[in-house]
Tab-separated table of C-alpha atoms in Angstrom:
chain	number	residue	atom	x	y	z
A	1	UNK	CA	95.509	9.676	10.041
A	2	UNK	CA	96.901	11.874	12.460
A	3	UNK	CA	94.320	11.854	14.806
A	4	UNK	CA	91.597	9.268	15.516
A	5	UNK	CA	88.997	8.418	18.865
A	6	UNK	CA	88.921	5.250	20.048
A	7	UNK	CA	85.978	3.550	21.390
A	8	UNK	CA	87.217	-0.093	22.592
A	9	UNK	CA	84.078	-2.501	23.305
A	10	UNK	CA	82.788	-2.871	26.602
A	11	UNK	CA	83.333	-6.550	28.028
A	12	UNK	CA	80.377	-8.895	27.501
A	13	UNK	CA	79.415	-8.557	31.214
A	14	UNK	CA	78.922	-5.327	31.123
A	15	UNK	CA	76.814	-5.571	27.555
A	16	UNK	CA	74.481	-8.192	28.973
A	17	UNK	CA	73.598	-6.046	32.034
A	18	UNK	CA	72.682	-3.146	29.464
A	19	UNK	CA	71.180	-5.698	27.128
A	20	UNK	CA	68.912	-7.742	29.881
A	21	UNK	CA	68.783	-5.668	32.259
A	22	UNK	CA	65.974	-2.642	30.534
A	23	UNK	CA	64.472	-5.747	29.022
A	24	UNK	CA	63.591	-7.207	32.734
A	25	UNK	CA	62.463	-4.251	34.316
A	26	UNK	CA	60.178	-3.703	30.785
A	27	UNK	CA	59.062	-7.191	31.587
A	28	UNK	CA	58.162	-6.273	35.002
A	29	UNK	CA	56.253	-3.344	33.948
A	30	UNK	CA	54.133	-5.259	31.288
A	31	UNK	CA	52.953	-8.381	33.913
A	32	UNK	CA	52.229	-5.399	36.628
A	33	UNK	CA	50.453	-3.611	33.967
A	34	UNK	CA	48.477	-6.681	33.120
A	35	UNK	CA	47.688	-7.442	36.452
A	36	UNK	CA	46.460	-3.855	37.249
A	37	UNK	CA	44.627	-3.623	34.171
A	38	UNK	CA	42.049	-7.022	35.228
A	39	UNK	CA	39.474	-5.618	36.847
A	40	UNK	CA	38.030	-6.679	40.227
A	41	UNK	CA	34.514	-6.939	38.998
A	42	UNK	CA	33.036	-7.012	35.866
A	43	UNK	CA	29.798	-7.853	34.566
A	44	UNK	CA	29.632	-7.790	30.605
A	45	UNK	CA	32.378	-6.206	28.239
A	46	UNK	CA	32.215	-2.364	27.023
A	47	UNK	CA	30.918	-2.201	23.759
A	48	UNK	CA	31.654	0.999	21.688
A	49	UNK	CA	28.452	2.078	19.291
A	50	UNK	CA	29.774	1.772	15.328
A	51	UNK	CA	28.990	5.350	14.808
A	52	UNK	CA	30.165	6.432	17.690
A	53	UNK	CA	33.071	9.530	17.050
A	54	UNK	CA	35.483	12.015	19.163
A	55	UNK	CA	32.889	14.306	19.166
A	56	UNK	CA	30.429	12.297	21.794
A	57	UNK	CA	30.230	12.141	25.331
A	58	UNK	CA	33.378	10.564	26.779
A	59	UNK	CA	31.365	9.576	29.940
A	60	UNK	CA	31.620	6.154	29.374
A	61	UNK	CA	35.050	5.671	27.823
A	62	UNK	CA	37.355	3.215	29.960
A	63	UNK	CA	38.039	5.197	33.544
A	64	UNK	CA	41.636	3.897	33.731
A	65	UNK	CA	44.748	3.349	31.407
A	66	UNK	CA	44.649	-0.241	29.693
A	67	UNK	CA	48.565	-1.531	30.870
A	68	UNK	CA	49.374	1.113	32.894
A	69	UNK	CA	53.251	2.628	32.847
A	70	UNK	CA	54.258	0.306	29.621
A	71	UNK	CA	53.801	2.924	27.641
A	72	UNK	CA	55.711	5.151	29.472
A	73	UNK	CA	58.646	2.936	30.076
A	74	UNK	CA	58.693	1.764	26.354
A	75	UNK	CA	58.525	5.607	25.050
A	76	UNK	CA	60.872	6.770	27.727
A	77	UNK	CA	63.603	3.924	26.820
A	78	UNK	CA	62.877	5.034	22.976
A	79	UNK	CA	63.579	8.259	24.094
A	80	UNK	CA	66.732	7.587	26.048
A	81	UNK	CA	68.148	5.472	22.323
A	82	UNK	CA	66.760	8.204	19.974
A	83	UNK	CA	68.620	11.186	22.037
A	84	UNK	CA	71.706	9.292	21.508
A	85	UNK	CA	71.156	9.962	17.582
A	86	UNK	CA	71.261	13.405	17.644
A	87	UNK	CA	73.974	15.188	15.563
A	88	UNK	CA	76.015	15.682	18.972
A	89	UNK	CA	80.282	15.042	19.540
A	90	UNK	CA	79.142	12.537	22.227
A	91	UNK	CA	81.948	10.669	24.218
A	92	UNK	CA	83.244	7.807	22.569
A	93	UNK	CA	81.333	5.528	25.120
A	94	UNK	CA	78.048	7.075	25.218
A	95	UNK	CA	76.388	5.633	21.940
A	96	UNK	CA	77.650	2.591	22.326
A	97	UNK	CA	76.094	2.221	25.955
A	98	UNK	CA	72.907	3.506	25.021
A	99	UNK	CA	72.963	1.010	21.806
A	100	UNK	CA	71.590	-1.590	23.452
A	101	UNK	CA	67.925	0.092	23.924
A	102	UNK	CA	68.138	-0.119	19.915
A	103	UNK	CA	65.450	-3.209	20.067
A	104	UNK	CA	62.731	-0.894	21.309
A	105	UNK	CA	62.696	1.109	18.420
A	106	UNK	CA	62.894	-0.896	15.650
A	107	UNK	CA	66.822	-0.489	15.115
A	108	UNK	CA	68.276	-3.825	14.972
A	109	UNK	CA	71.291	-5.429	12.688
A	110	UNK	CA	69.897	-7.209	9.654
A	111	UNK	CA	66.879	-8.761	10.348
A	112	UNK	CA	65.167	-9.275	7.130
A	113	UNK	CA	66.872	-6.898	4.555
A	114	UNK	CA	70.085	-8.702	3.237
A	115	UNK	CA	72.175	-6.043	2.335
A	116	UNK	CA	75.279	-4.388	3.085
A	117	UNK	CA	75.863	-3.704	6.921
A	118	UNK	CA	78.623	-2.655	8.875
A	119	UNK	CA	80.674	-4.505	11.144
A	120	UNK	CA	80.163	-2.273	14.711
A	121	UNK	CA	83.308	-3.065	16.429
A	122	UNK	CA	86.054	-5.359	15.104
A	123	UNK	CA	89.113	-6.921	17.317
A	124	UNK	CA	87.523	-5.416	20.258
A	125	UNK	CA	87.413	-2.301	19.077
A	126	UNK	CA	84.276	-0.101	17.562
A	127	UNK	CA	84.720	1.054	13.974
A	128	UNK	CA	83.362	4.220	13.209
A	129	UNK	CA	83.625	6.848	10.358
A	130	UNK	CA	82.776	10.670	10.628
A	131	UNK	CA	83.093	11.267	14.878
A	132	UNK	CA	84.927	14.751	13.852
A	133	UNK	CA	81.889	16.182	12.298
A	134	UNK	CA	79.823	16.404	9.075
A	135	UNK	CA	78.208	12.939	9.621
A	136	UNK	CA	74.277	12.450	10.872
A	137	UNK	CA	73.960	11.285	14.497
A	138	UNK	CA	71.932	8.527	13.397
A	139	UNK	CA	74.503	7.540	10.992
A	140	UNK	CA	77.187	6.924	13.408
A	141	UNK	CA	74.787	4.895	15.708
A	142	UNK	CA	73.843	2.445	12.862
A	143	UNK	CA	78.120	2.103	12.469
A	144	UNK	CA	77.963	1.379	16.082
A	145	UNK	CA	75.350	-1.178	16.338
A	146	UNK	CA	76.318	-2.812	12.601
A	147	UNK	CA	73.317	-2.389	11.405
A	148	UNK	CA	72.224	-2.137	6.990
A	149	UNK	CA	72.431	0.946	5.554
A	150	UNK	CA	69.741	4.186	5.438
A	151	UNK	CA	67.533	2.073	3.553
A	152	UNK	CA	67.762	-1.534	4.965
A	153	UNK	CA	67.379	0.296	8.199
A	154	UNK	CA	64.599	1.876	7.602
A	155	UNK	CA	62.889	-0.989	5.778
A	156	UNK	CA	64.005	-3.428	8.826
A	157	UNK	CA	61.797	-1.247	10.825
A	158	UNK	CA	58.549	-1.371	8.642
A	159	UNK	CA	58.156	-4.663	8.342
A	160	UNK	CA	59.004	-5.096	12.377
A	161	UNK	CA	56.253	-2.688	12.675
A	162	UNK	CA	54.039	-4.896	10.648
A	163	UNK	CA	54.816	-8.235	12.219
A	164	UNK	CA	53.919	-6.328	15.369
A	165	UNK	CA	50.559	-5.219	14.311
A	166	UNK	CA	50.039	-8.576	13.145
A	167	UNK	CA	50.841	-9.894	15.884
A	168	UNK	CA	48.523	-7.765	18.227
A	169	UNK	CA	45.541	-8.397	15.726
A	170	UNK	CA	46.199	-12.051	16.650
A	171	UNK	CA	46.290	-12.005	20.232
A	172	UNK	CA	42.779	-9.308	19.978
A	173	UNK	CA	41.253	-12.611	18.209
A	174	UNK	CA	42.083	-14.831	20.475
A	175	UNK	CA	40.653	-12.846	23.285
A	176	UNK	CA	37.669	-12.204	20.827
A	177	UNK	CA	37.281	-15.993	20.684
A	178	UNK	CA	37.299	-16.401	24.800
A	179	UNK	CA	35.177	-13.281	25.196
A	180	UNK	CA	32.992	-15.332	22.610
A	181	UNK	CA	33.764	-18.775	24.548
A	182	UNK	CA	32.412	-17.235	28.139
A	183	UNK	CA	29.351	-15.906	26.235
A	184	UNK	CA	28.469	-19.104	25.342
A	185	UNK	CA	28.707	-20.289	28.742
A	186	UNK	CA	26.684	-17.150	29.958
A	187	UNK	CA	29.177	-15.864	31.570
A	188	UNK	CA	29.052	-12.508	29.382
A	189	UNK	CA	26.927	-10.912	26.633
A	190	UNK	CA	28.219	-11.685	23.705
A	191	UNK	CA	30.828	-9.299	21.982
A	192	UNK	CA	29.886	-7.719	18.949
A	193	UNK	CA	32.442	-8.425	16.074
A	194	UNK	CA	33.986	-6.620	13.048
A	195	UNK	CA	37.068	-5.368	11.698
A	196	UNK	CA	36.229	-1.456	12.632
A	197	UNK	CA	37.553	-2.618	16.787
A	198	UNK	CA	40.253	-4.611	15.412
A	199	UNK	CA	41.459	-2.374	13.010
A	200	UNK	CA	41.010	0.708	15.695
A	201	UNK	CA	42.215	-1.171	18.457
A	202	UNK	CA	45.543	-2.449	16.421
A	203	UNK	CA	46.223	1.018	15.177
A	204	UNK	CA	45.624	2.943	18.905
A	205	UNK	CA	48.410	0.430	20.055
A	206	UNK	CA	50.850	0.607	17.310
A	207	UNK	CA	50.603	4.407	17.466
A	208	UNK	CA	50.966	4.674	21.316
A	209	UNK	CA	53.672	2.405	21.618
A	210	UNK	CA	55.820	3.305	18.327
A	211	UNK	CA	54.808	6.315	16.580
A	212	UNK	CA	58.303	7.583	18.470
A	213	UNK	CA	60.440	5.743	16.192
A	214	UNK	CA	58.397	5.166	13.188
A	215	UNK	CA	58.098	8.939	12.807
A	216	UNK	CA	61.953	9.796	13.663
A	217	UNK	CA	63.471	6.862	11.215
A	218	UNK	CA	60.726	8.061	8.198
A	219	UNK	CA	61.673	11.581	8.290
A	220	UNK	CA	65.282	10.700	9.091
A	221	UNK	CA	65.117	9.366	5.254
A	222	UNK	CA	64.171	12.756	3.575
A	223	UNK	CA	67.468	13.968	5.478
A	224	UNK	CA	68.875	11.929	2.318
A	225	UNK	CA	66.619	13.358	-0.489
A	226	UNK	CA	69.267	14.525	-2.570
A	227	UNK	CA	71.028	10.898	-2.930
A	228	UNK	CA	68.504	8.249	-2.353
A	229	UNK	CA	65.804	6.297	-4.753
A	230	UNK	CA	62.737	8.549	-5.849
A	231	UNK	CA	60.652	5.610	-5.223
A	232	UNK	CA	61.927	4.750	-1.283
A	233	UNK	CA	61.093	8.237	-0.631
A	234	UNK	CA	57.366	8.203	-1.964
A	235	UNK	CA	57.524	5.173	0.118
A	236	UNK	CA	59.124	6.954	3.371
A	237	UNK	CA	56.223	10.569	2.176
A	238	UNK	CA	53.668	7.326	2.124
A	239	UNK	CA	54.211	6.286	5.809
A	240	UNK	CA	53.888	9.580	7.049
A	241	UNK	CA	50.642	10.151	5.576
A	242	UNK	CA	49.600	7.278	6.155
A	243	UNK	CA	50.024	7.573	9.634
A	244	UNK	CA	48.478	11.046	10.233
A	245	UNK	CA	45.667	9.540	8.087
A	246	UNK	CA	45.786	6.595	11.060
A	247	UNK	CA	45.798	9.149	13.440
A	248	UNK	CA	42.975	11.400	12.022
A	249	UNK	CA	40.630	7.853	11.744
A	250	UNK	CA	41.394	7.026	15.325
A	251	UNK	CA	40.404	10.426	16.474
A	252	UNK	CA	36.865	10.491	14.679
A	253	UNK	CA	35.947	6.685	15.086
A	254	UNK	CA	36.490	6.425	19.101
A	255	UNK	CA	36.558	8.444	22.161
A	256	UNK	CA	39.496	10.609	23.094
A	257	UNK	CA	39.747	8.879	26.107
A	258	UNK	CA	39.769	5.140	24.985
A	259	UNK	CA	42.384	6.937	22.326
A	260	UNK	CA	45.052	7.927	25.100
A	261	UNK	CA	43.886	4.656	27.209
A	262	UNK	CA	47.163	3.086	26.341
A	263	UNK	CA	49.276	5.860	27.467
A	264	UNK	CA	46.981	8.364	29.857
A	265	UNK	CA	45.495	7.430	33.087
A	266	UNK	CA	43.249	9.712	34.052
A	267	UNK	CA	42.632	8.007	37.733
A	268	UNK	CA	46.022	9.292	39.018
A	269	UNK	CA	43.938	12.510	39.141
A	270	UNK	CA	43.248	14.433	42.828
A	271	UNK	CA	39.596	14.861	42.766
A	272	UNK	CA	38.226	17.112	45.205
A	273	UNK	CA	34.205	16.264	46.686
A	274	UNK	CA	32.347	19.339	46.930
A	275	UNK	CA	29.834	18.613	49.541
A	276	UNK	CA	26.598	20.269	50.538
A	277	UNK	CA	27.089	21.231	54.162
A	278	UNK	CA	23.612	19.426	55.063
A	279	UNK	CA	23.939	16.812	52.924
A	280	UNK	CA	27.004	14.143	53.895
A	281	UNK	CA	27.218	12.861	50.543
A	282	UNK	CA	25.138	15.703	48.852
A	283	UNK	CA	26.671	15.647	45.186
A	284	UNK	CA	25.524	11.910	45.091
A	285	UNK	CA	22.194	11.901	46.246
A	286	UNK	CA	19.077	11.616	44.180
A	287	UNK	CA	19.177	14.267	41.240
A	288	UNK	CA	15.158	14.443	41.074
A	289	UNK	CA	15.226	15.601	44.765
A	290	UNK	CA	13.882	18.739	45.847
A	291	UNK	CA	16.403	20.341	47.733
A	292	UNK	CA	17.695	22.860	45.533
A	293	UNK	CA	21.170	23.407	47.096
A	294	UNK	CA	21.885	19.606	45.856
A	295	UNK	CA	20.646	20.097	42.649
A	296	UNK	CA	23.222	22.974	42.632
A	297	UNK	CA	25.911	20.590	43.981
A	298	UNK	CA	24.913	18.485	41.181
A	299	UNK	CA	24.965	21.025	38.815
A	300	UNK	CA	28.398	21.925	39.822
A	301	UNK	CA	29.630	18.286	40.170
A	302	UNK	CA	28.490	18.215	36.560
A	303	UNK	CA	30.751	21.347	35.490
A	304	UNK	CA	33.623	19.954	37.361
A	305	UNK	CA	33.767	16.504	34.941
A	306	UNK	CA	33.016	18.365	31.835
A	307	UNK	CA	35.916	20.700	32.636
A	308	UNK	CA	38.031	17.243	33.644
A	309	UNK	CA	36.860	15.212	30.182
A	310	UNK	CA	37.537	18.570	28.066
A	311	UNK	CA	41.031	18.784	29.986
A	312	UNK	CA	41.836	14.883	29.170
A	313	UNK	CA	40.841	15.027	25.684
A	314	UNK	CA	43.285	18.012	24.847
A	315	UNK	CA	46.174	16.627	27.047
A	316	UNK	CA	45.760	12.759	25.052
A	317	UNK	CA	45.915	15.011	21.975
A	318	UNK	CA	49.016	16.947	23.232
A	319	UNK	CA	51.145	13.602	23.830
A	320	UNK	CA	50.451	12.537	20.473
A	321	UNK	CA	51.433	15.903	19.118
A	322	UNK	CA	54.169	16.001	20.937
A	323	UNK	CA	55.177	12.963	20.365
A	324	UNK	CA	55.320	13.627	16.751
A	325	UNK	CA	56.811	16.573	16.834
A	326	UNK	CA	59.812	15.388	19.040
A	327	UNK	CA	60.214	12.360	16.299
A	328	UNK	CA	60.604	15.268	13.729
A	329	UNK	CA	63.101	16.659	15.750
A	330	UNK	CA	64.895	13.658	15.994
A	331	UNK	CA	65.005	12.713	12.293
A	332	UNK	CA	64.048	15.553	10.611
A	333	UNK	CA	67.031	18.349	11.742
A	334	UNK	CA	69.877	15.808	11.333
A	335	UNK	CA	71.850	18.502	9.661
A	336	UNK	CA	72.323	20.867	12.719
A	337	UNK	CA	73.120	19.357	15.821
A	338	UNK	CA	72.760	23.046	17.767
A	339	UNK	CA	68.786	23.166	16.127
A	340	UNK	CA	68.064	19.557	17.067
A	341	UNK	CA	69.197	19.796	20.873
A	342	UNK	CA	67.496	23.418	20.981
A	343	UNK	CA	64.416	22.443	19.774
A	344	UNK	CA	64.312	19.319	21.568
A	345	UNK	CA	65.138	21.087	24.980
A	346	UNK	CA	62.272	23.967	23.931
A	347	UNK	CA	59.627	21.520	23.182
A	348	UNK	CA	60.502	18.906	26.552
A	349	UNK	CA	60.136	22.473	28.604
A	350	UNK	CA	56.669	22.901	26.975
A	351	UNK	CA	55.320	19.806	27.537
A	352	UNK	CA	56.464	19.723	31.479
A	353	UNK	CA	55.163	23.014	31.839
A	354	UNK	CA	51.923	21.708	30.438
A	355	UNK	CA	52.081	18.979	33.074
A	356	UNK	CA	52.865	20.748	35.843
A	357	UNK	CA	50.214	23.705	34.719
A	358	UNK	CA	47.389	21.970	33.669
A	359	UNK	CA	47.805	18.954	35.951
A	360	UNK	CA	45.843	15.794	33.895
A	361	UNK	CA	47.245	13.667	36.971
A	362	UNK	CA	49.431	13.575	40.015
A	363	UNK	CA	52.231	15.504	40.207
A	364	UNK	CA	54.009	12.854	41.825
A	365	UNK	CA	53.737	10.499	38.874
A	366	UNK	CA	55.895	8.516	36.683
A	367	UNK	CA	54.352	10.754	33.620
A	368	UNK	CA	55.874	13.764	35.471
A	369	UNK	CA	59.014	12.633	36.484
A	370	UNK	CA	59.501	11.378	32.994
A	371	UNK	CA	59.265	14.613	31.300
A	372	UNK	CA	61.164	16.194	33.987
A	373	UNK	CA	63.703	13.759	32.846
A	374	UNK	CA	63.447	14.553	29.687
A	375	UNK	CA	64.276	18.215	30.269
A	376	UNK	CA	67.307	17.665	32.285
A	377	UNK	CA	69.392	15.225	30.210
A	378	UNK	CA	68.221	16.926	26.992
A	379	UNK	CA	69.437	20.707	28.806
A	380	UNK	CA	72.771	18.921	29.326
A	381	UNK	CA	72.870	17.716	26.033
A	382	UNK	CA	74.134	21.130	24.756
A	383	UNK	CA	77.468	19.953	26.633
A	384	UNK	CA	77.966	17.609	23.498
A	385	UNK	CA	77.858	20.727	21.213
A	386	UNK	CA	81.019	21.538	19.469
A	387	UNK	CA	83.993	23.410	21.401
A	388	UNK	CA	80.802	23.563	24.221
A	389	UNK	CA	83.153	22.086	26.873
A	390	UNK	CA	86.261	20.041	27.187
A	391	UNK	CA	86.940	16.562	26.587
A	392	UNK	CA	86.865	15.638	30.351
A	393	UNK	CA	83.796	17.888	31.670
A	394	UNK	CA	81.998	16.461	28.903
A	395	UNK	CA	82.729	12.854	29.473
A	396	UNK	CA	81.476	13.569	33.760
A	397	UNK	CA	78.469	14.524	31.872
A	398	UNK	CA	77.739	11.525	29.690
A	399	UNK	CA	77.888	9.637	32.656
A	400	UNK	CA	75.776	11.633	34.806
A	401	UNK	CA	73.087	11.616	32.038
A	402	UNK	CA	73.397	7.671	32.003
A	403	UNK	CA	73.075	7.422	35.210
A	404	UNK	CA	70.493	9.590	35.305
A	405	UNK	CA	68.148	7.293	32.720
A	406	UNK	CA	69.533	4.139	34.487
A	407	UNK	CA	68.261	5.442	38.154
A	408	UNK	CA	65.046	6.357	36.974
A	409	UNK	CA	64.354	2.993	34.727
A	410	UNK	CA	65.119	0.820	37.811
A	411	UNK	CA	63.991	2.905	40.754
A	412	UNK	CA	60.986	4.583	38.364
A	413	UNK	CA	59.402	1.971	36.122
A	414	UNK	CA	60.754	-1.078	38.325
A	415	UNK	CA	59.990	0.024	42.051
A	416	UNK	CA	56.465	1.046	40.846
A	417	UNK	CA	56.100	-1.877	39.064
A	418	UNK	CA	57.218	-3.937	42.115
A	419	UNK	CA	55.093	-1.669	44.342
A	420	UNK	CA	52.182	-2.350	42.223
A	421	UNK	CA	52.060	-5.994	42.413
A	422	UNK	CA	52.911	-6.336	46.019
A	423	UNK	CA	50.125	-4.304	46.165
A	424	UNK	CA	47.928	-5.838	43.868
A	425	UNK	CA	48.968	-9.443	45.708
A	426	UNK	CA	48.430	-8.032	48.845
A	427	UNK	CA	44.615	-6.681	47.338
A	428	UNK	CA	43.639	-10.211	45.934
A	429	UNK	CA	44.612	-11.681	49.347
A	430	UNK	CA	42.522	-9.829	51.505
A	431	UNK	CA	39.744	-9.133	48.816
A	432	UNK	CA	38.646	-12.848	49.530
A	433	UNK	CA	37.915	-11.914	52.863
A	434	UNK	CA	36.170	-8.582	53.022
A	435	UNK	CA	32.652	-8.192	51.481
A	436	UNK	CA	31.449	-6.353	48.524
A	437	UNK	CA	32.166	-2.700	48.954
A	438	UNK	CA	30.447	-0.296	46.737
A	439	UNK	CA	32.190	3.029	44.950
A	440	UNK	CA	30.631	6.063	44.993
A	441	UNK	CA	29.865	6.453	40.931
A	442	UNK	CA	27.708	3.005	41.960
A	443	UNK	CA	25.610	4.678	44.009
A	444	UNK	CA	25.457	7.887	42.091
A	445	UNK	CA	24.017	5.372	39.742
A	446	UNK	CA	21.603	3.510	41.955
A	447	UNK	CA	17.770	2.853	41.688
A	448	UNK	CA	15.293	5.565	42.825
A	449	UNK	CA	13.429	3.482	45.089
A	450	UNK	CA	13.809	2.966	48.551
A	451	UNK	CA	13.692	-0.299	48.552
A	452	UNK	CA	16.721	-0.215	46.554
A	453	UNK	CA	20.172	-0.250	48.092
């Protein structure tokens, strides 16, 4: 060997602050999003008709995102460890640093499969096999973490996936059983049961949360058709369809809206009231009146959410799209590092574009920022091409791009998600004191007599 890189292994220090340190701020997402997602009144659960398809009125799908941002910061840290598997020359340091994220997709050392893995690092020092080119990106990050081989990987991940979505069908039944529990106690009508909401419900989150991974480490196996089993690639062609299939039920079964609920929040929106100059709250008063400039407003008001509902339900379908179609990327183009970063970088433009064109929320959101994100670290990516750049330039570039994801993880996902439950402490607080306020879709929807508040 006349020639070798040497990656030695970061002290344990620094490994437990890139271990623990995504995992807290993760944490601190999911407990704001749980908080945020209780609602400050509520009289009887939504209950979705057993007919009822994509094709219906979305009107009264849920009007905000179920765990807001945890989709965003689990998909974004997937993001941040599936990038780092592209068929790239990255510095020596750069996988191993971004290794750590390898829990949120799925990517762990031998969990269940016992077969052959490889040892990571050894004597302090990471031992790796193909960093001069001709080997898969996600090959040299399973040497890095020690993880099984193609298969055991892969296999690792499906049956994660399905303790997972056992696991979320449990916790659904238990809050079944107190939705049931506080019926009793006529608290709430009584839920109607049946394994169409569970199944829905336990596909919608195992979709939103990690079709990203499932998708990249499926394809990823076809990369291998000439050498592996016939029979673990029907299995690997199997998942695939199966999950499109997934995807295709979800779609017809329940409203676009409660589809994307887990990763779209539709609230963020800048709505604009057109008012009738006479009338101070003229969109909102009685429809049956007989001013006929409010039944225009009406009329208009009316145009304005069917535009907004038709503009949600093709942005919910875009992420998933997209979402797919980036995991293809990822797994599917293993053999050219130059098409996997130029397809990646064409298809994160799109999508921001799409954001920042279309607007389905704030500009000044986490969603936005993210895919700005996105864009920039995957554009500086093409650094890590071969004979791109130097050895140095490129190495002040793997560290701007981690410092990059780190900045926006802690300052992103964790200020908001500190912001939001300062807030949301602060709310509950003063809530007790102030008196029952009324929105304005309340009294849109209010009685027609006069006697009626």
């Amino acid at each position: 060997c006349l020639r070798a890189r040497v990656t030695p292994r970061p002290h344990d220090q620094i490994i437990n602050v890139l271990r623990y340190l995504p995992m807290a701020i993760l944490a601190a997402v999911v407990l704001t999003g749980i908080i945020r997602s209780i609602p400050s009144t509520r009289t009887q659960p939504r209950l979705w008709p057993e007919n009822h398809t994509g094709e219906e009125d979305d009107a009264d799908a849920p009007p905000q995102a179920i765990l807001p941002d945890v989709g965003d910061c689990l998909q974004y840290m997937q993001f941040v460890f599936l990038t780092a598997c592209l068929s790239l020359q990255y510095p020596g340091f750069y996988q191993p640093a971004v290794s750590e994220l390898r829990w949120y997709s799925f990517f762990g050392a031998t969990l269940w499969v016992n077969t052959y893995t490889y040892d990571g690092y050894n004597d302090g020092i990471y031992e790796i096999n193909g960093t001069f080119g001709g080997t898969y990106g996600t090959e040299l990050m399973t040497q890095v973490v020690g993880a099984p081989l193609t298969i055991g990987t892969w296999v690792n991940m499906v049956i994660c996936v399905v303790i997972a979505a056992v696991a979320v069908a449990l916790l659904l039944w238990i809050f079944w059983l107190l939705e049931i529990r506080k019926a009793l106690l006529g608290i709430l009508d009584p839920v109607r049961p049946g394994w169409k909401p569970l199944v829905s419900n336990v596909t919608k989150v195992i979709l939103s949360y990690f079709m990203l991974p499932v998708i990249a480490l499926t394809v990823y196996q076809l990369d291998y058709a000439g050498s592996l089993p016939t029979s673990h690639l029907a299995f690997a062609i199997s998942l695939l369809a199966a999950v499109l299939a997934a995807f295709a039920w979800l779609v017809w079964q329940i409203p676009t809206r409660s589809l994307g609920a887990l990763l779209f929040n539709p609230s963020k929106r800048y709505h604009r009231l057109q008012q009738h100059p006479s009338s101070p709250a003229g969109i909102f008063d009685d429809r049956n009146g007989s001013d006929p400039h409010i039944r225009r407003a009406a009329t208009t008001d009316d145009g304005i959410m069917s535009a907004e509902k038709q503009r949600d339900r093709i942005f919910v379908y875009t992420i998933f799209v997209t979402m797919f179609i980036r995991a293809a990327i990822i797994g599917g183009l293993q053999l050219s590092g130059v098409g996997q970063v130029i397809a990646l970088f064409f298809c994160e433009l799109v999508f921001a574009a799409y954001i920042i064109g279309m607007q389905p929320y704030a500009l000044v959101s986490l969603g936005t920022f993210a895919a700005g994100m996105r864009v920039v670290t995957v554009g500086a990516m093409i650094a890590f091409l071969p004979d791109m750049v130097s050895e140095s330039p490129r190495d002040l570039i793997a560290y701007g791009i981690l410092a990059l994801h780190a900045l926006f993880l802690i300052v992103g996902f964790g200020g908001s998600a500190a912001y939001h439950f300062v807030d949301a402490a602060v709310h509950r607080a003063t809530s007790k004191k102030s008196h029952e306020v009324y929105g304005l879709r309340d009294l849109q929807r209010r009685p027609n007599s006069h006697n009626a508040l």
